[in-house]
Amino acid sequence: MLLRVRVTLPDRPGTLGQVARTLGVSGADIVQVVVLERLGGRAVDDFTVVWPGAARVERLLAGLAAIPGVRVDGVWQAIGAPTTTGQDAELLAQIAANPADGVATLVDAVPGLLAADWAVAAVVPVDWASRAGGTAATVGQASWRAPQPPRLPEITPLRARALTGADGNHFAVAPFGRAGLVLVVARDHTEPLTAAGFHATEVDRLAQLVRASAVILGDRLDLVGPPPVTSHT
C-alpha cells in the first residue's frame, strides 16, 4: 500500500539521507519526496512510500525516532499515485471542459491531490454569522469515499484554513467566495496510523484550486445545494 510519512527534521546536510536510509531499511520504497517547509533550521518533508502490507509500521516509526532531531508528524495511507502541481492544471482543464459537472469533478479529485480521505462541497447558510449555536452547513456534493452523513466541523465561508475536530479528524476548508459554498477536505483519524494535519502549503494549494474553479464555474456555483429529500410512502 501507499503511505504518506511526514517528518520534521533538522535542515542540515546528511539528515535527509539518514531518513531515506531508515525508510529503506524498514522496507519502504520511496516514490516521492515533497518539501513542505524550510524555516529556522528545520524542514518539514512528506515522503510517499510503497509499504509492504504485512510489515508492521511500528518498525518504521522506531527507526525514524532513533534519528537525532527527527520527529514523525504523521503516517497515513495515501490514495492513488503521488501527485504534482501539474495535475492541478489538468484538473482545472477538466472542469473548464465540462462545467456542468465542475463541482463534482473538483470534489472527487481533491482528496487524491492532497492525500486525504474524502471531500464535500458544503453550503453555509447566509445567516451563519447570527447563529449562536454554530454553523449548520449542508452537503451539496460529496466524494465517493465520504461517510454518510459526513462529519463536518463548524465552518464559515470567510477564509481558507486547517481545522482538527474533537475526534482527531483533520480538515482543510476553502470558500468559493459565493453562495456560501465551501470545499471541505478531510483526513480521518484511524488506528494504528495517525494522519498529519493539513500543512499551510496544502491549504494554500486547496485555496488556489477553489479560487480558480470559482472563476471557471461562475454562476453555476449558485446551483449547488443539498440534494432533495425523497419521501417514501
JSON list of C-alpha atoms in Angstrom, two decimals:
[
{"chain": "A", "resi": 1, "resn": "MET", "atom": "CA", "xyz": [0.00, 0.00, 0.00]},
{"chain": "A", "resi": 2, "resn": "LEU", "atom": "CA", "xyz": [0.99, 3.62, -0.40]},
{"chain": "A", "resi": 3, "resn": "LEU", "atom": "CA", "xyz": [1.81, 5.52, 2.77]},
{"chain": "A", "resi": 4, "resn": "ARG", "atom": "CA", "xyz": [2.42, 9.21, 3.33]},
{"chain": "A", "resi": 5, "resn": "VAL", "atom": "CA", "xyz": [5.07, 9.83, 6.01]},
{"chain": "A", "resi": 6, "resn": "ARG", "atom": "CA", "xyz": [5.52, 13.39, 7.28]},
{"chain": "A", "resi": 7, "resn": "VAL", "atom": "CA", "xyz": [8.64, 14.19, 9.28]},
{"chain": "A", "resi": 8, "resn": "THR", "atom": "CA", "xyz": [10.13, 17.33, 10.78]},
{"chain": "A", "resi": 9, "resn": "LEU", "atom": "CA", "xyz": [13.91, 17.20, 10.70]},
{"chain": "A", "resi": 10, "resn": "PRO", "atom": "CA", "xyz": [16.99, 19.39, 11.12]},
{"chain": "A", "resi": 11, "resn": "ASP", "atom": "CA", "xyz": [17.71, 21.25, 7.87]},
{"chain": "A", "resi": 12, "resn": "ARG", "atom": "CA", "xyz": [21.36, 20.25, 7.65]},
{"chain": "A", "resi": 13, "resn": "PRO", "atom": "CA", "xyz": [23.40, 18.05, 5.30]},
{"chain": "A", "resi": 14, "resn": "GLY", "atom": "CA", "xyz": [23.03, 14.34, 5.87]},
{"chain": "A", "resi": 15, "resn": "THR", "atom": "CA", "xyz": [19.79, 14.28, 7.85]},
{"chain": "A", "resi": 16, "resn": "LEU", "atom": "CA", "xyz": [17.55, 13.76, 4.82]},
{"chain": "A", "resi": 17, "resn": "GLY", "atom": "CA", "xyz": [19.82, 10.92, 3.73]},
{"chain": "A", "resi": 18, "resn": "GLN", "atom": "CA", "xyz": [19.52, 9.30, 7.17]},
{"chain": "A", "resi": 19, "resn": "VAL", "atom": "CA", "xyz": [15.74, 9.45, 6.94]},
{"chain": "A", "resi": 20, "resn": "ALA", "atom": "CA", "xyz": [15.77, 7.96, 3.44]},
{"chain": "A", "resi": 21, "resn": "ARG", "atom": "CA", "xyz": [18.10, 5.14, 4.50]},
{"chain": "A", "resi": 22, "resn": "THR", "atom": "CA", "xyz": [15.93, 4.37, 7.54]},
{"chain": "A", "resi": 23, "resn": "LEU", "atom": "CA", "xyz": [12.84, 4.17, 5.36]},
{"chain": "A", "resi": 24, "resn": "GLY", "atom": "CA", "xyz": [14.62, 1.78, 3.02]},
{"chain": "A", "resi": 25, "resn": "VAL", "atom": "CA", "xyz": [15.95, -0.45, 5.80]},
{"chain": "A", "resi": 26, "resn": "SER", "atom": "CA", "xyz": [12.46, -0.62, 7.30]},
{"chain": "A", "resi": 27, "resn": "GLY", "atom": "CA", "xyz": [11.09, -1.96, 4.00]},
{"chain": "A", "resi": 28, "resn": "ALA", "atom": "CA", "xyz": [9.67, 1.23, 2.45]},
{"chain": "A", "resi": 29, "resn": "ASP", "atom": "CA", "xyz": [10.24, 2.03, -1.22]},
{"chain": "A", "resi": 30, "resn": "ILE", "atom": "CA", "xyz": [10.34, 5.82, -1.64]},
{"chain": "A", "resi": 31, "resn": "VAL", "atom": "CA", "xyz": [8.45, 7.07, -4.70]},
{"chain": "A", "resi": 32, "resn": "GLN", "atom": "CA", "xyz": [8.25, 10.80, -3.93]},
{"chain": "A", "resi": 33, "resn": "VAL", "atom": "CA", "xyz": [9.64, 13.42, -1.55]},
{"chain": "A", "resi": 34, "resn": "VAL", "atom": "CA", "xyz": [7.97, 16.83, -1.17]},
{"chain": "A", "resi": 35, "resn": "VAL", "atom": "CA", "xyz": [9.48, 19.64, 0.91]},
{"chain": "A", "resi": 36, "resn": "LEU", "atom": "CA", "xyz": [6.62, 21.48, 2.61]},
{"chain": "A", "resi": 37, "resn": "GLU", "atom": "CA", "xyz": [8.63, 23.95, 4.65]},
{"chain": "A", "resi": 38, "resn": "ARG", "atom": "CA", "xyz": [12.14, 25.13, 5.47]},
{"chain": "A", "resi": 39, "resn": "LEU", "atom": "CA", "xyz": [12.30, 27.61, 8.32]},
{"chain": "A", "resi": 40, "resn": "GLY", "atom": "CA", "xyz": [14.55, 28.32, 11.29]},
{"chain": "A", "resi": 41, "resn": "GLY", "atom": "CA", "xyz": [16.91, 25.45, 10.65]},
{"chain": "A", "resi": 42, "resn": "ARG", "atom": "CA", "xyz": [14.09, 22.90, 10.44]},
{"chain": "A", "resi": 43, "resn": "ALA", "atom": "CA", "xyz": [12.37, 21.28, 7.47]},
{"chain": "A", "resi": 44, "resn": "VAL", "atom": "CA", "xyz": [9.04, 19.51, 7.04]},
{"chain": "A", "resi": 45, "resn": "ASP", "atom": "CA", "xyz": [9.08, 16.79, 4.38]},
{"chain": "A", "resi": 46, "resn": "ASP", "atom": "CA", "xyz": [6.43, 14.45, 3.03]},
{"chain": "A", "resi": 47, "resn": "PHE", "atom": "CA", "xyz": [7.59, 11.03, 1.84]},
{"chain": "A", "resi": 48, "resn": "THR", "atom": "CA", "xyz": [5.28, 8.88, -0.26]},
{"chain": "A", "resi": 49, "resn": "VAL", "atom": "CA", "xyz": [6.37, 5.26, 0.04]},
{"chain": "A", "resi": 50, "resn": "VAL", "atom": "CA", "xyz": [5.25, 1.83, -1.07]},
{"chain": "A", "resi": 51, "resn": "TRP", "atom": "CA", "xyz": [4.89, -0.17, 2.13]},
{"chain": "A", "resi": 52, "resn": "PRO", "atom": "CA", "xyz": [4.60, -3.99, 2.31]},
{"chain": "A", "resi": 53, "resn": "GLY", "atom": "CA", "xyz": [1.17, -4.75, 3.71]},
{"chain": "A", "resi": 54, "resn": "ALA", "atom": "CA", "xyz": [2.38, -7.47, 6.08]},
{"chain": "A", "resi": 55, "resn": "ALA", "atom": "CA", "xyz": [5.06, -5.29, 7.70]},
{"chain": "A", "resi": 56, "resn": "ARG", "atom": "CA", "xyz": [4.47, -3.52, 10.99]},
{"chain": "A", "resi": 57, "resn": "VAL", "atom": "CA", "xyz": [4.53, 0.27, 10.82]},
{"chain": "A", "resi": 58, "resn": "GLU", "atom": "CA", "xyz": [5.90, 0.35, 14.38]},
{"chain": "A", "resi": 59, "resn": "ARG", "atom": "CA", "xyz": [9.27, -0.75, 12.98]},
{"chain": "A", "resi": 60, "resn": "LEU", "atom": "CA", "xyz": [9.31, 2.26, 10.68]},
{"chain": "A", "resi": 61, "resn": "LEU", "atom": "CA", "xyz": [8.35, 4.66, 13.46]},
{"chain": "A", "resi": 62, "resn": "ALA", "atom": "CA", "xyz": [11.00, 3.28, 15.81]},
{"chain": "A", "resi": 63, "resn": "GLY", "atom": "CA", "xyz": [13.70, 3.66, 13.17]},
{"chain": "A", "resi": 64, "resn": "LEU", "atom": "CA", "xyz": [12.80, 7.27, 12.45]},
{"chain": "A", "resi": 65, "resn": "ALA", "atom": "CA", "xyz": [12.54, 8.14, 16.14]},
{"chain": "A", "resi": 66, "resn": "ALA", "atom": "CA", "xyz": [16.12, 6.93, 16.63]},
{"chain": "A", "resi": 67, "resn": "ILE", "atom": "CA", "xyz": [17.49, 9.64, 14.30]},
{"chain": "A", "resi": 68, "resn": "PRO", "atom": "CA", "xyz": [18.58, 12.68, 16.37]},
{"chain": "A", "resi": 69, "resn": "GLY", "atom": "CA", "xyz": [16.32, 15.68, 15.87]},
{"chain": "A", "resi": 70, "resn": "VAL", "atom": "CA", "xyz": [13.74, 13.86, 13.72]},
{"chain": "A", "resi": 71, "resn": "ARG", "atom": "CA", "xyz": [10.04, 13.94, 14.65]},
{"chain": "A", "resi": 72, "resn": "VAL", "atom": "CA", "xyz": [7.33, 11.94, 12.90]},
{"chain": "A", "resi": 73, "resn": "ASP", "atom": "CA", "xyz": [4.29, 14.19, 12.42]},
{"chain": "A", "resi": 74, "resn": "GLY", "atom": "CA", "xyz": [2.06, 11.58, 10.81]},
{"chain": "A", "resi": 75, "resn": "VAL", "atom": "CA", "xyz": [1.82, 8.32, 8.89]},
{"chain": "A", "resi": 76, "resn": "TRP", "atom": "CA", "xyz": [-1.29, 7.57, 6.89]},
{"chain": "A", "resi": 77, "resn": "GLN", "atom": "CA", "xyz": [-2.48, 5.68, 3.85]},
{"chain": "A", "resi": 78, "resn": "ALA", "atom": "CA", "xyz": [-2.43, 7.62, 0.60]},
{"chain": "A", "resi": 79, "resn": "ILE", "atom": "CA", "xyz": [-4.97, 7.19, -2.19]},
{"chain": "A", "resi": 80, "resn": "GLY", "atom": "CA", "xyz": [-3.61, 6.72, -5.69]},
{"chain": "A", "resi": 81, "resn": "ALA", "atom": "CA", "xyz": [-0.25, 7.71, -7.12]},
{"chain": "A", "resi": 82, "resn": "PRO", "atom": "CA", "xyz": [1.83, 10.64, -5.86]},
{"chain": "A", "resi": 83, "resn": "THR", "atom": "CA", "xyz": [0.71, 13.97, -7.26]},
{"chain": "A", "resi": 84, "resn": "THR", "atom": "CA", "xyz": [2.36, 17.12, -8.54]},
{"chain": "A", "resi": 85, "resn": "THR", "atom": "CA", "xyz": [1.16, 20.65, -9.15]},
{"chain": "A", "resi": 86, "resn": "GLY", "atom": "CA", "xyz": [0.93, 19.82, -12.86]},
{"chain": "A", "resi": 87, "resn": "GLN", "atom": "CA", "xyz": [-2.13, 17.79, -12.04]},
{"chain": "A", "resi": 88, "resn": "ASP", "atom": "CA", "xyz": [-3.81, 20.90, -10.65]},
{"chain": "A", "resi": 89, "resn": "ALA", "atom": "CA", "xyz": [-3.78, 22.46, -14.12]},
{"chain": "A", "resi": 90, "resn": "GLU", "atom": "CA", "xyz": [-5.11, 19.23, -15.62]},
{"chain": "A", "resi": 91, "resn": "LEU", "atom": "CA", "xyz": [-7.97, 19.20, -13.11]},
{"chain": "A", "resi": 92, "resn": "LEU", "atom": "CA", "xyz": [-8.90, 22.80, -13.90]},
{"chain": "A", "resi": 93, "resn": "ALA", "atom": "CA", "xyz": [-8.88, 21.96, -17.60]},
{"chain": "A", "resi": 94, "resn": "GLN", "atom": "CA", "xyz": [-11.33, 19.12, -16.95]},
{"chain": "A", "resi": 95, "resn": "ILE", "atom": "CA", "xyz": [-13.59, 21.49, -15.01]},
{"chain": "A", "resi": 96, "resn": "ALA", "atom": "CA", "xyz": [-13.50, 24.04, -17.82]},
{"chain": "A", "resi": 97, "resn": "ALA", "atom": "CA", "xyz": [-14.26, 21.35, -20.42]},
{"chain": "A", "resi": 98, "resn": "ASN", "atom": "CA", "xyz": [-17.35, 20.15, -18.54]},
{"chain": "A", "resi": 99, "resn": "PRO", "atom": "CA", "xyz": [-18.55, 22.93, -16.21]},
{"chain": "A", "resi": 100, "resn": "ALA", "atom": "CA", "xyz": [-21.93, 21.29, -15.65]},
{"chain": "A", "resi": 101, "resn": "ASP", "atom": "CA", "xyz": [-20.14, 18.66, -13.56]},
{"chain": "A", "resi": 102, "resn": "GLY", "atom": "CA", "xyz": [-17.40, 21.01, -12.39]},
{"chain": "A", "resi": 103, "resn": "VAL", "atom": "CA", "xyz": [-18.06, 20.93, -8.65]},
{"chain": "A", "resi": 104, "resn": "ALA", "atom": "CA", "xyz": [-18.42, 17.13, -8.67]},
{"chain": "A", "resi": 105, "resn": "THR", "atom": "CA", "xyz": [-15.16, 16.81, -10.61]},
{"chain": "A", "resi": 106, "resn": "LEU", "atom": "CA", "xyz": [-13.34, 19.02, -8.12]},
{"chain": "A", "resi": 107, "resn": "VAL", "atom": "CA", "xyz": [-14.76, 17.27, -5.08]},
{"chain": "A", "resi": 108, "resn": "ASP", "atom": "CA", "xyz": [-13.82, 13.82, -6.39]},
{"chain": "A", "resi": 109, "resn": "ALA", "atom": "CA", "xyz": [-10.29, 14.82, -7.41]},
{"chain": "A", "resi": 110, "resn": "VAL", "atom": "CA", "xyz": [-9.10, 16.88, -4.44]},
{"chain": "A", "resi": 111, "resn": "PRO", "atom": "CA", "xyz": [-8.69, 14.01, -1.92]},
{"chain": "A", "resi": 112, "resn": "GLY", "atom": "CA", "xyz": [-6.17, 12.31, -4.22]},
{"chain": "A", "resi": 113, "resn": "LEU", "atom": "CA", "xyz": [-4.24, 15.54, -4.76]},
{"chain": "A", "resi": 114, "resn": "LEU", "atom": "CA", "xyz": [-3.92, 16.22, -1.01]},
{"chain": "A", "resi": 115, "resn": "ALA", "atom": "CA", "xyz": [-3.54, 12.66, 0.32]},
{"chain": "A", "resi": 116, "resn": "ALA", "atom": "CA", "xyz": [-6.92, 12.98, 2.03]},
{"chain": "A", "resi": 117, "resn": "ASP", "atom": "CA", "xyz": [-9.78, 10.54, 2.57]},
{"chain": "A", "resi": 118, "resn": "TRP", "atom": "CA", "xyz": [-12.79, 12.46, 1.30]},
{"chain": "A", "resi": 119, "resn": "ALA", "atom": "CA", "xyz": [-14.19, 15.86, 0.41]},
{"chain": "A", "resi": 120, "resn": "VAL", "atom": "CA", "xyz": [-17.50, 17.69, 0.24]},
{"chain": "A", "resi": 121, "resn": "ALA", "atom": "CA", "xyz": [-18.80, 20.96, -1.13]},
{"chain": "A", "resi": 122, "resn": "ALA", "atom": "CA", "xyz": [-20.68, 22.34, 1.87]},
{"chain": "A", "resi": 123, "resn": "VAL", "atom": "CA", "xyz": [-23.27, 25.12, 1.80]},
{"chain": "A", "resi": 124, "resn": "VAL", "atom": "CA", "xyz": [-23.14, 27.51, 4.75]},
{"chain": "A", "resi": 125, "resn": "PRO", "atom": "CA", "xyz": [-26.45, 29.33, 5.50]},
{"chain": "A", "resi": 126, "resn": "VAL", "atom": "CA", "xyz": [-26.50, 33.03, 4.58]},
{"chain": "A", "resi": 127, "resn": "ASP", "atom": "CA", "xyz": [-27.31, 33.90, 8.22]},
{"chain": "A", "resi": 128, "resn": "TRP", "atom": "CA", "xyz": [-24.38, 31.92, 9.63]},
{"chain": "A", "resi": 129, "resn": "ALA", "atom": "CA", "xyz": [-22.93, 34.94, 11.46]},
{"chain": "A", "resi": 130, "resn": "SER", "atom": "CA", "xyz": [-26.10, 35.39, 13.55]},
{"chain": "A", "resi": 131, "resn": "ARG", "atom": "CA", "xyz": [-26.38, 31.76, 14.65]},
{"chain": "A", "resi": 132, "resn": "ALA", "atom": "CA", "xyz": [-25.35, 31.49, 18.28]},
{"chain": "A", "resi": 133, "resn": "GLY", "atom": "CA", "xyz": [-25.19, 27.69, 18.26]},
{"chain": "A", "resi": 134, "resn": "GLY", "atom": "CA", "xyz": [-22.68, 27.35, 15.43]},
{"chain": "A", "resi": 135, "resn": "THR", "atom": "CA", "xyz": [-22.87, 26.93, 11.70]},
{"chain": "A", "resi": 136, "resn": "ALA", "atom": "CA", "xyz": [-25.01, 24.08, 10.42]},
{"chain": "A", "resi": 137, "resn": "ALA", "atom": "CA", "xyz": [-23.64, 23.53, 6.91]},
{"chain": "A", "resi": 138, "resn": "THR", "atom": "CA", "xyz": [-25.38, 21.20, 4.48]},
{"chain": "A", "resi": 139, "resn": "VAL", "atom": "CA", "xyz": [-23.72, 18.97, 1.91]},
{"chain": "A", "resi": 140, "resn": "GLY", "atom": "CA", "xyz": [-24.16, 19.96, -1.72]},
{"chain": "A", "resi": 141, "resn": "GLN", "atom": "CA", "xyz": [-21.74, 17.46, -3.26]},
{"chain": "A", "resi": 142, "resn": "ALA", "atom": "CA", "xyz": [-19.70, 14.64, -1.73]},
{"chain": "A", "resi": 143, "resn": "SER", "atom": "CA", "xyz": [-16.83, 12.50, -2.97]},
{"chain": "A", "resi": 144, "resn": "TRP", "atom": "CA", "xyz": [-17.35, 8.78, -3.32]},
{"chain": "A", "resi": 145, "resn": "ARG", "atom": "CA", "xyz": [-15.47, 7.91, -0.11]},
{"chain": "A", "resi": 146, "resn": "ALA", "atom": "CA", "xyz": [-17.29, 10.44, 2.06]},
{"chain": "A", "resi": 147, "resn": "PRO", "atom": "CA", "xyz": [-19.14, 8.97, 5.06]},
{"chain": "A", "resi": 148, "resn": "GLN", "atom": "CA", "xyz": [-22.92, 9.22, 5.19]},
{"chain": "A", "resi": 149, "resn": "PRO", "atom": "CA", "xyz": [-23.60, 11.67, 6.62]},
{"chain": "A", "resi": 150, "resn": "PRO", "atom": "CA", "xyz": [-20.22, 13.44, 6.51]},
{"chain": "A", "resi": 151, "resn": "ARG", "atom": "CA", "xyz": [-18.91, 14.57, 9.90]},
{"chain": "A", "resi": 152, "resn": "LEU", "atom": "CA", "xyz": [-18.33, 18.25, 9.23]},
{"chain": "A", "resi": 153, "resn": "PRO", "atom": "CA", "xyz": [-16.60, 20.69, 11.58]},
{"chain": "A", "resi": 154, "resn": "GLU", "atom": "CA", "xyz": [-18.04, 24.11, 12.29]},
{"chain": "A", "resi": 155, "resn": "ILE", "atom": "CA", "xyz": [-17.13, 26.14, 9.21]},
{"chain": "A", "resi": 156, "resn": "THR", "atom": "CA", "xyz": [-17.55, 29.68, 7.93]},
{"chain": "A", "resi": 157, "resn": "PRO", "atom": "CA", "xyz": [-17.26, 30.96, 4.34]},
{"chain": "A", "resi": 158, "resn": "LEU", "atom": "CA", "xyz": [-14.57, 33.51, 5.21]},
{"chain": "A", "resi": 159, "resn": "ARG", "atom": "CA", "xyz": [-11.08, 32.14, 4.58]},
{"chain": "A", "resi": 160, "resn": "ALA", "atom": "CA", "xyz": [-9.09, 29.02, 3.85]},
{"chain": "A", "resi": 161, "resn": "ARG", "atom": "CA", "xyz": [-7.71, 27.29, 6.94]},
{"chain": "A", "resi": 162, "resn": "ALA", "atom": "CA", "xyz": [-6.91, 23.98, 8.59]},
{"chain": "A", "resi": 163, "resn": "LEU", "atom": "CA", "xyz": [-9.01, 22.51, 11.41]},
{"chain": "A", "resi": 164, "resn": "THR", "atom": "CA", "xyz": [-8.86, 19.50, 13.71]},
{"chain": "A", "resi": 165, "resn": "GLY", "atom": "CA", "xyz": [-12.08, 18.05, 15.09]},
{"chain": "A", "resi": 166, "resn": "ALA", "atom": "CA", "xyz": [-12.67, 16.74, 18.60]},
{"chain": "A", "resi": 167, "resn": "ASP", "atom": "CA", "xyz": [-12.48, 13.18, 17.22]},
{"chain": "A", "resi": 168, "resn": "GLY", "atom": "CA", "xyz": [-9.00, 13.79, 15.80]},
{"chain": "A", "resi": 169, "resn": "ASN", "atom": "CA", "xyz": [-10.08, 14.13, 12.17]},
{"chain": "A", "resi": 170, "resn": "HIS", "atom": "CA", "xyz": [-8.17, 16.78, 10.22]},
{"chain": "A", "resi": 171, "resn": "PHE", "atom": "CA", "xyz": [-9.85, 19.19, 7.78]},
{"chain": "A", "resi": 172, "resn": "ALA", "atom": "CA", "xyz": [-8.85, 21.84, 5.27]},
{"chain": "A", "resi": 173, "resn": "VAL", "atom": "CA", "xyz": [-11.55, 24.28, 4.19]},
{"chain": "A", "resi": 174, "resn": "ALA", "atom": "CA", "xyz": [-11.60, 26.87, 1.41]},
{"chain": "A", "resi": 175, "resn": "PRO", "atom": "CA", "xyz": [-14.52, 29.14, 0.42]},
{"chain": "A", "resi": 176, "resn": "PHE", "atom": "CA", "xyz": [-15.58, 29.63, -3.20]},
{"chain": "A", "resi": 177, "resn": "GLY", "atom": "CA", "xyz": [-16.49, 33.25, -2.48]},
{"chain": "A", "resi": 178, "resn": "ARG", "atom": "CA", "xyz": [-20.17, 32.98, -3.38]},
{"chain": "A", "resi": 179, "resn": "ALA", "atom": "CA", "xyz": [-23.40, 31.21, -2.43]},
{"chain": "A", "resi": 180, "resn": "GLY", "atom": "CA", "xyz": [-21.94, 30.25, 0.99]},
{"chain": "A", "resi": 181, "resn": "LEU", "atom": "CA", "xyz": [-20.14, 27.39, -0.73]},
{"chain": "A", "resi": 182, "resn": "VAL", "atom": "CA", "xyz": [-17.06, 25.93, 0.98]},
{"chain": "A", "resi": 183, "resn": "LEU", "atom": "CA", "xyz": [-14.87, 23.00, -0.08]},
{"chain": "A", "resi": 184, "resn": "VAL", "atom": "CA", "xyz": [-14.04, 20.74, 2.89]},
{"chain": "A", "resi": 185, "resn": "VAL", "atom": "CA", "xyz": [-11.31, 18.09, 2.62]},
{"chain": "A", "resi": 186, "resn": "ALA", "atom": "CA", "xyz": [-10.78, 15.52, 5.39]},
{"chain": "A", "resi": 187, "resn": "ARG", "atom": "CA", "xyz": [-8.19, 13.10, 6.72]},
{"chain": "A", "resi": 188, "resn": "ASP", "atom": "CA", "xyz": [-9.83, 10.66, 9.10]},
{"chain": "A", "resi": 189, "resn": "HIS", "atom": "CA", "xyz": [-8.22, 9.67, 12.37]},
{"chain": "A", "resi": 190, "resn": "THR", "atom": "CA", "xyz": [-7.59, 5.92, 12.27]},
{"chain": "A", "resi": 191, "resn": "GLU", "atom": "CA", "xyz": [-5.57, 3.45, 14.29]},
{"chain": "A", "resi": 192, "resn": "PRO", "atom": "CA", "xyz": [-2.76, 2.41, 14.25]},
{"chain": "A", "resi": 193, "resn": "LEU", "atom": "CA", "xyz": [-1.90, 5.05, 11.61]},
{"chain": "A", "resi": 194, "resn": "THR", "atom": "CA", "xyz": [-2.27, 8.69, 12.53]},
{"chain": "A", "resi": 195, "resn": "ALA", "atom": "CA", "xyz": [-2.59, 11.28, 9.77]},
{"chain": "A", "resi": 196, "resn": "ALA", "atom": "CA", "xyz": [-0.87, 14.65, 9.99]},
{"chain": "A", "resi": 197, "resn": "GLY", "atom": "CA", "xyz": [-2.91, 17.82, 9.89]},
{"chain": "A", "resi": 198, "resn": "PHE", "atom": "CA", "xyz": [-3.04, 19.88, 6.72]},
{"chain": "A", "resi": 199, "resn": "HIS", "atom": "CA", "xyz": [0.08, 21.98, 6.28]},
{"chain": "A", "resi": 200, "resn": "ALA", "atom": "CA", "xyz": [-0.16, 25.65, 5.31]},
{"chain": "A", "resi": 201, "resn": "THR", "atom": "CA", "xyz": [1.16, 24.86, 1.84]},
{"chain": "A", "resi": 202, "resn": "GLU", "atom": "CA", "xyz": [-1.61, 22.29, 1.36]},
{"chain": "A", "resi": 203, "resn": "VAL", "atom": "CA", "xyz": [-4.24, 24.79, 2.48]},
{"chain": "A", "resi": 204, "resn": "ASP", "atom": "CA", "xyz": [-2.82, 27.33, 0.04]},
{"chain": "A", "resi": 205, "resn": "ARG", "atom": "CA", "xyz": [-2.94, 24.76, -2.77]},
{"chain": "A", "resi": 206, "resn": "LEU", "atom": "CA", "xyz": [-6.55, 23.97, -1.98]},
{"chain": "A", "resi": 207, "resn": "ALA", "atom": "CA", "xyz": [-7.45, 27.67, -1.87]},
{"chain": "A", "resi": 208, "resn": "GLN", "atom": "CA", "xyz": [-5.86, 28.27, -5.28]},
{"chain": "A", "resi": 209, "resn": "LEU", "atom": "CA", "xyz": [-7.79, 25.37, -6.80]},
{"chain": "A", "resi": 210, "resn": "VAL", "atom": "CA", "xyz": [-11.05, 26.61, -5.33]},
{"chain": "A", "resi": 211, "resn": "ARG", "atom": "CA", "xyz": [-10.49, 30.20, -6.45]},
{"chain": "A", "resi": 212, "resn": "ALA", "atom": "CA", "xyz": [-9.65, 29.12, -9.99]},
{"chain": "A", "resi": 213, "resn": "SER", "atom": "CA", "xyz": [-12.65, 26.78, -10.09]},
{"chain": "A", "resi": 214, "resn": "ALA", "atom": "CA", "xyz": [-14.91, 29.61, -8.91]},
{"chain": "A", "resi": 215, "resn": "VAL", "atom": "CA", "xyz": [-13.74, 31.80, -11.79]},
{"chain": "A", "resi": 216, "resn": "ILE", "atom": "CA", "xyz": [-14.38, 28.99, -14.28]},
{"chain": "A", "resi": 217, "resn": "LEU", "atom": "CA", "xyz": [-17.79, 27.99, -12.93]},
{"chain": "A", "resi": 218, "resn": "GLY", "atom": "CA", "xyz": [-19.18, 31.45, -12.11]},
{"chain": "A", "resi": 219, "resn": "ASP", "atom": "CA", "xyz": [-22.97, 31.45, -11.74]},
{"chain": "A", "resi": 220, "resn": "ARG", "atom": "CA", "xyz": [-23.10, 27.65, -11.80]},
{"chain": "A", "resi": 221, "resn": "LEU", "atom": "CA", "xyz": [-21.99, 27.69, -8.16]},
{"chain": "A", "resi": 222, "resn": "ASP", "atom": "CA", "xyz": [-25.36, 29.20, -7.23]},
{"chain": "A", "resi": 223, "resn": "LEU", "atom": "CA", "xyz": [-27.00, 25.94, -8.33]},
{"chain": "A", "resi": 224, "resn": "VAL", "atom": "CA", "xyz": [-25.11, 23.81, -5.80]},
{"chain": "A", "resi": 225, "resn": "GLY", "atom": "CA", "xyz": [-27.29, 22.88, -2.86]},
{"chain": "A", "resi": 226, "resn": "PRO", "atom": "CA", "xyz": [-28.30, 19.96, -0.66]},
{"chain": "A", "resi": 227, "resn": "PRO", "atom": "CA", "xyz": [-29.86, 17.04, -2.53]},
{"chain": "A", "resi": 228, "resn": "PRO", "atom": "CA", "xyz": [-33.64, 16.91, -2.49]},
{"chain": "A", "resi": 229, "resn": "VAL", "atom": "CA", "xyz": [-35.26, 14.81, 0.23]},
{"chain": "A", "resi": 230, "resn": "THR", "atom": "CA", "xyz": [-37.12, 11.89, -1.24]},
{"chain": "A", "resi": 231, "resn": "SER", "atom": "CA", "xyz": [-40.17, 10.84, 0.71]},
{"chain": "A", "resi": 232, "resn": "HIS", "atom": "CA", "xyz": [-41.07, 7.15, 0.91]},
{"chain": "A", "resi": 233, "resn": "THR", "atom": "CA", "xyz": [-44.69, 6.21, 1.09]}
]
